């Protein structure tokens, strides 16, 4: 099974990326790393004949790999073009999940370059004037009552 995975991975790597590294992972699968696009693809055996688990993820700063974002079981007897299409779809999903959301700006609005983006932020909700709730006052009243009973017992109630 490893030979078939390795062969398929080499073909996929050549179709997907010009610069790539193909290596074996601990679990018996094969990993294709595209350092220039900061993505990886993994082909792992599933236990079934001619089937593999295809996973995709991204490469973090420092070269470590992030956990797989997407995965799908594929048929290895399908052509390289079909497998490459599945890989591209998974890589697009990984890229979409990793991209930060851009703020929406109104067109036609001219801003100075050095100006802070404070005007784009939503206004804060109004702050309530009361900082201590009724529950807190009740707890304080109970503590004062327990302290009063203790002081009465120690200093005044028994006639020592």
PDB file of C-alpha atoms in Angstrom:
ATOM      1  CA  UNK A   1       0.000   0.000   0.000  1.00  0.00           C
ATOM      2  CA  UNK A   2       2.883   2.378   0.807  1.00  0.00           C
ATOM      3  CA  UNK A   3       4.323   1.955  -2.690  1.00  0.00           C
ATOM      4  CA  UNK A   4       0.970   2.889  -4.245  1.00  0.00           C
ATOM      5  CA  UNK A   5       0.607   5.904  -1.925  1.00  0.00           C
ATOM      6  CA  UNK A   6       4.151   7.055  -2.692  1.00  0.00           C
ATOM      7  CA  UNK A   7       3.602   6.716  -6.429  1.00  0.00           C
ATOM      8  CA  UNK A   8       0.312   8.612  -6.294  1.00  0.00           C
ATOM      9  CA  UNK A   9       1.840  11.316  -4.082  1.00  0.00           C
ATOM     10  CA  UNK A  10       4.731  11.847  -6.483  1.00  0.00           C
ATOM     11  CA  UNK A  11       2.308  12.262  -9.392  1.00  0.00           C
ATOM     12  CA  UNK A  12       0.076  14.643  -7.406  1.00  0.00           C
ATOM     13  CA  UNK A  13       3.011  16.717  -6.209  1.00  0.00           C
ATOM     14  CA  UNK A  14       4.213  17.196  -9.774  1.00  0.00           C
ATOM     15  CA  UNK A  15       0.761  18.353 -10.880  1.00  0.00           C
ATOM     16  CA  UNK A  16       0.033  20.627  -7.904  1.00  0.00           C
ATOM     17  CA  UNK A  17       3.327  22.391  -7.166  1.00  0.00           C
ATOM     18  CA  UNK A  18       6.659  22.930  -8.886  1.00  0.00           C
ATOM     19  CA  UNK A  19       8.467  23.087  -5.555  1.00  0.00           C
ATOM     20  CA  UNK A  20       7.531  20.303  -3.169  1.00  0.00           C
ATOM     21  CA  UNK A  21       8.868  17.732  -0.745  1.00  0.00           C
ATOM     22  CA  UNK A  22       7.426  14.224  -0.492  1.00  0.00           C
ATOM     23  CA  UNK A  23       8.184  12.133   2.586  1.00  0.00           C
ATOM     24  CA  UNK A  24       6.787   9.273   4.635  1.00  0.00           C
ATOM     25  CA  UNK A  25       5.003  10.004   7.895  1.00  0.00           C
ATOM     26  CA  UNK A  26       4.980   7.838  11.019  1.00  0.00           C
ATOM     27  CA  UNK A  27       1.582   6.246  10.413  1.00  0.00           C
ATOM     28  CA  UNK A  28       2.563   4.817   7.039  1.00  0.00           C
ATOM     29  CA  UNK A  29       1.162   7.632   4.946  1.00  0.00           C
ATOM     30  CA  UNK A  30       2.854  10.081   2.609  1.00  0.00           C
ATOM     31  CA  UNK A  31       3.047  13.874   3.029  1.00  0.00           C
ATOM     32  CA  UNK A  32       3.484  16.436   0.268  1.00  0.00           C
ATOM     33  CA  UNK A  33       4.770  19.790   1.539  1.00  0.00           C
ATOM     34  CA  UNK A  34       4.581  22.962  -0.513  1.00  0.00           C
ATOM     35  CA  UNK A  35       6.767  25.356   1.467  1.00  0.00           C
ATOM     36  CA  UNK A  36       6.273  28.224  -0.982  1.00  0.00           C
ATOM     37  CA  UNK A  37       2.476  28.092  -0.563  1.00  0.00           C
ATOM     38  CA  UNK A  38       2.685  27.122   3.144  1.00  0.00           C
ATOM     39  CA  UNK A  39       0.357  24.128   2.693  1.00  0.00           C
ATOM     40  CA  UNK A  40       0.613  20.356   3.063  1.00  0.00           C
ATOM     41  CA  UNK A  41      -1.329  17.346   1.813  1.00  0.00           C
ATOM     42  CA  UNK A  42      -1.287  13.892   3.376  1.00  0.00           C
ATOM     43  CA  UNK A  43      -2.289  10.528   1.892  1.00  0.00           C
ATOM     44  CA  UNK A  44      -2.852   7.839   4.523  1.00  0.00           C
ATOM     45  CA  UNK A  45      -4.092   4.246   4.198  1.00  0.00           C
ATOM     46  CA  UNK A  46      -7.674   3.629   5.343  1.00  0.00           C
ATOM     47  CA  UNK A  47      -7.627  -0.154   5.511  1.00  0.00           C
ATOM     48  CA  UNK A  48      -9.664  -0.529   2.328  1.00  0.00           C
ATOM     49  CA  UNK A  49      -8.168  -1.560  -0.974  1.00  0.00           C
ATOM     50  CA  UNK A  50      -7.305   1.338  -3.293  1.00  0.00           C
ATOM     51  CA  UNK A  51      -8.686   3.940  -0.887  1.00  0.00           C
ATOM     52  CA  UNK A  52      -6.807   6.607   1.031  1.00  0.00           C
ATOM     53  CA  UNK A  53      -7.550   9.371   3.498  1.00  0.00           C
ATOM     54  CA  UNK A  54      -6.606  12.694   1.949  1.00  0.00           C
ATOM     55  CA  UNK A  55      -5.990  15.509   4.438  1.00  0.00           C
ATOM     56  CA  UNK A  56      -4.867  19.094   3.920  1.00  0.00           C
ATOM     57  CA  UNK A  57      -3.505  21.713   6.286  1.00  0.00           C
ATOM     58  CA  UNK A  58      -1.192  24.666   6.495  1.00  0.00           C
ATOM     59  CA  UNK A  59       2.420  25.148   7.478  1.00  0.00           C
ATOM     60  CA  UNK A  60       2.955  27.533  10.381  1.00  0.00           C
ATOM     61  CA  UNK A  61       5.814  29.943  11.008  1.00  0.00           C
ATOM     62  CA  UNK A  62       8.958  28.011  11.839  1.00  0.00           C
ATOM     63  CA  UNK A  63       8.027  25.100   9.578  1.00  0.00           C
ATOM     64  CA  UNK A  64       5.717  23.204  11.907  1.00  0.00           C
ATOM     65  CA  UNK A  65       2.472  21.871  10.523  1.00  0.00           C
ATOM     66  CA  UNK A  66      -0.942  22.811  11.819  1.00  0.00           C
ATOM     67  CA  UNK A  67      -3.528  20.055  12.293  1.00  0.00           C
ATOM     68  CA  UNK A  68      -5.539  19.085   9.242  1.00  0.00           C
ATOM     69  CA  UNK A  69      -8.367  21.474   8.449  1.00  0.00           C
ATOM     70  CA  UNK A  70     -10.138  19.241   5.948  1.00  0.00           C
ATOM     71  CA  UNK A  71     -10.104  15.563   5.054  1.00  0.00           C
ATOM     72  CA  UNK A  72     -11.824  13.228   2.617  1.00  0.00           C
ATOM     73  CA  UNK A  73     -11.558   9.561   1.598  1.00  0.00           C
ATOM     74  CA  UNK A  74     -10.535   9.178  -2.058  1.00  0.00           C
ATOM     75  CA  UNK A  75     -10.295   6.301  -4.518  1.00  0.00           C
ATOM     76  CA  UNK A  76      -6.685   5.841  -5.660  1.00  0.00           C
ATOM     77  CA  UNK A  77      -7.782   4.206  -8.923  1.00  0.00           C
ATOM     78  CA  UNK A  78      -9.162   7.565 -10.088  1.00  0.00           C
ATOM     79  CA  UNK A  79      -6.911   9.485 -12.411  1.00  0.00           C
ATOM     80  CA  UNK A  80      -4.337  11.993 -11.309  1.00  0.00           C
ATOM     81  CA  UNK A  81      -6.448  14.854 -12.663  1.00  0.00           C
ATOM     82  CA  UNK A  82      -9.425  13.879 -10.486  1.00  0.00           C
ATOM     83  CA  UNK A  83      -7.252  13.516  -7.394  1.00  0.00           C
ATOM     84  CA  UNK A  84      -5.592  16.857  -8.130  1.00  0.00           C
ATOM     85  CA  UNK A  85      -9.022  18.497  -8.374  1.00  0.00           C
ATOM     86  CA  UNK A  86      -9.949  17.104  -4.943  1.00  0.00           C
ATOM     87  CA  UNK A  87      -6.618  18.337  -3.551  1.00  0.00           C
ATOM     88  CA  UNK A  88      -7.149  21.814  -4.982  1.00  0.00           C
ATOM     89  CA  UNK A  89     -10.610  21.974  -3.413  1.00  0.00           C
ATOM     90  CA  UNK A  90      -9.215  20.969  -0.015  1.00  0.00           C
ATOM     91  CA  UNK A  91      -6.339  23.445  -0.321  1.00  0.00           C
ATOM     92  CA  UNK A  92      -8.812  26.209  -1.208  1.00  0.00           C
ATOM     93  CA  UNK A  93     -10.826  25.397   1.915  1.00  0.00           C
ATOM     94  CA  UNK A  94      -7.655  25.524   4.026  1.00  0.00           C
ATOM     95  CA  UNK A  95      -6.670  28.867   2.503  1.00  0.00           C
ATOM     96  CA  UNK A  96     -10.148  30.288   3.100  1.00  0.00           C
ATOM     97  CA  UNK A  97     -10.116  29.174   6.731  1.00  0.00           C
ATOM     98  CA  UNK A  98      -6.650  30.651   7.314  1.00  0.00           C
ATOM     99  CA  UNK A  99      -7.288  34.034   5.665  1.00  0.00           C
ATOM    100  CA  UNK A 100      -8.294  36.806   8.082  1.00  0.00           C
ATOM    101  CA  UNK A 101     -11.556  38.549   7.343  1.00  0.00           C
ATOM    102  CA  UNK A 102     -11.059  41.956   5.789  1.00  0.00           C
ATOM    103  CA  UNK A 103     -13.098  44.878   7.085  1.00  0.00           C
ATOM    104  CA  UNK A 104     -15.689  46.246   4.680  1.00  0.00           C
ATOM    105  CA  UNK A 105     -15.028  49.834   3.676  1.00  0.00           C
ATOM    106  CA  UNK A 106     -17.431  52.251   2.071  1.00  0.00           C
ATOM    107  CA  UNK A 107     -16.441  53.280  -1.427  1.00  0.00           C
ATOM    108  CA  UNK A 108     -15.938  56.940  -2.156  1.00  0.00           C
ATOM    109  CA  UNK A 109     -14.814  57.653   1.364  1.00  0.00           C
ATOM    110  CA  UNK A 110     -11.433  59.338   1.465  1.00  0.00           C
ATOM    111  CA  UNK A 111      -9.344  58.958   4.609  1.00  0.00           C
ATOM    112  CA  UNK A 112      -6.011  60.402   5.523  1.00  0.00           C
ATOM    113  CA  UNK A 113      -3.221  57.825   5.768  1.00  0.00           C
ATOM    114  CA  UNK A 114      -2.210  58.524   9.361  1.00  0.00           C
ATOM    115  CA  UNK A 115      -5.708  58.594  10.816  1.00  0.00           C
ATOM    116  CA  UNK A 116      -6.717  55.951  13.351  1.00  0.00           C
ATOM    117  CA  UNK A 117      -9.496  53.511  12.521  1.00  0.00           C
ATOM    118  CA  UNK A 118     -11.503  54.546  15.564  1.00  0.00           C
ATOM    119  CA  UNK A 119     -14.380  55.820  13.479  1.00  0.00           C
ATOM    120  CA  UNK A 120     -14.862  52.344  11.951  1.00  0.00           C
ATOM    121  CA  UNK A 121     -15.408  50.670  15.307  1.00  0.00           C
ATOM    122  CA  UNK A 122     -18.939  50.325  16.621  1.00  0.00           C
ATOM    123  CA  UNK A 123     -19.872  52.511  19.567  1.00  0.00           C
ATOM    124  CA  UNK A 124     -19.702  51.013  23.039  1.00  0.00           C
ATOM    125  CA  UNK A 125     -22.958  50.086  24.689  1.00  0.00           C
ATOM    126  CA  UNK A 126     -23.984  52.576  27.379  1.00  0.00           C
ATOM    127  CA  UNK A 127     -22.644  51.757  30.819  1.00  0.00           C
ATOM    128  CA  UNK A 128     -25.095  51.215  33.641  1.00  0.00           C
ATOM    129  CA  UNK A 129     -24.700  53.579  36.557  1.00  0.00           C
ATOM    130  CA  UNK A 130     -25.167  50.969  39.288  1.00  0.00           C
ATOM    131  CA  UNK A 131     -21.919  49.040  39.782  1.00  0.00           C
ATOM    132  CA  UNK A 132     -22.953  46.869  42.736  1.00  0.00           C
ATOM    133  CA  UNK A 133     -25.946  44.636  42.282  1.00  0.00           C
ATOM    134  CA  UNK A 134     -28.634  43.901  44.838  1.00  0.00           C
ATOM    135  CA  UNK A 135     -27.187  40.427  45.345  1.00  0.00           C
ATOM    136  CA  UNK A 136     -23.881  41.930  46.425  1.00  0.00           C
ATOM    137  CA  UNK A 137     -25.648  44.150  48.962  1.00  0.00           C
ATOM    138  CA  UNK A 138     -27.471  41.105  50.335  1.00  0.00           C
ATOM    139  CA  UNK A 139     -24.161  39.228  50.759  1.00  0.00           C
ATOM    140  CA  UNK A 140     -22.613  42.225  52.522  1.00  0.00           C
ATOM    141  CA  UNK A 141     -25.636  42.449  54.838  1.00  0.00           C
ATOM    142  CA  UNK A 142     -25.327  38.733  55.740  1.00  0.00           C
ATOM    143  CA  UNK A 143     -21.609  39.066  56.460  1.00  0.00           C
ATOM    144  CA  UNK A 144     -22.301  42.081  58.692  1.00  0.00           C
ATOM    145  CA  UNK A 145     -25.013  40.125  60.519  1.00  0.00           C
ATOM    146  CA  UNK A 146     -22.717  37.126  61.147  1.00  0.00           C
ATOM    147  CA  UNK A 147     -19.983  39.463  62.353  1.00  0.00           C
ATOM    148  CA  UNK A 148     -22.470  41.218  64.695  1.00  0.00           C
ATOM    149  CA  UNK A 149     -23.649  37.886  66.179  1.00  0.00           C
ATOM    150  CA  UNK A 150     -20.033  36.793  66.733  1.00  0.00           C
ATOM    151  CA  UNK A 151     -19.118  40.086  68.414  1.00  0.00           C
ATOM    152  CA  UNK A 152     -22.213  39.899  70.639  1.00  0.00           C
ATOM    153  CA  UNK A 153     -21.282  36.343  71.661  1.00  0.00           C
ATOM    154  CA  UNK A 154     -17.670  37.214  72.421  1.00  0.00           C
ATOM    155  CA  UNK A 155     -18.126  40.537  74.218  1.00  0.00           C
ATOM    156  CA  UNK A 156     -21.601  40.990  75.469  1.00  0.00           C
ATOM    157  CA  UNK A 157     -24.131  38.245  75.678  1.00  0.00           C
ATOM    158  CA  UNK A 158     -22.863  35.929  78.369  1.00  0.00           C
ATOM    159  CA  UNK A 159     -22.059  38.249  81.302  1.00  0.00           C
ATOM    160  CA  UNK A 160     -18.471  37.289  81.926  1.00  0.00           C
TER     161      UNK A 160
END
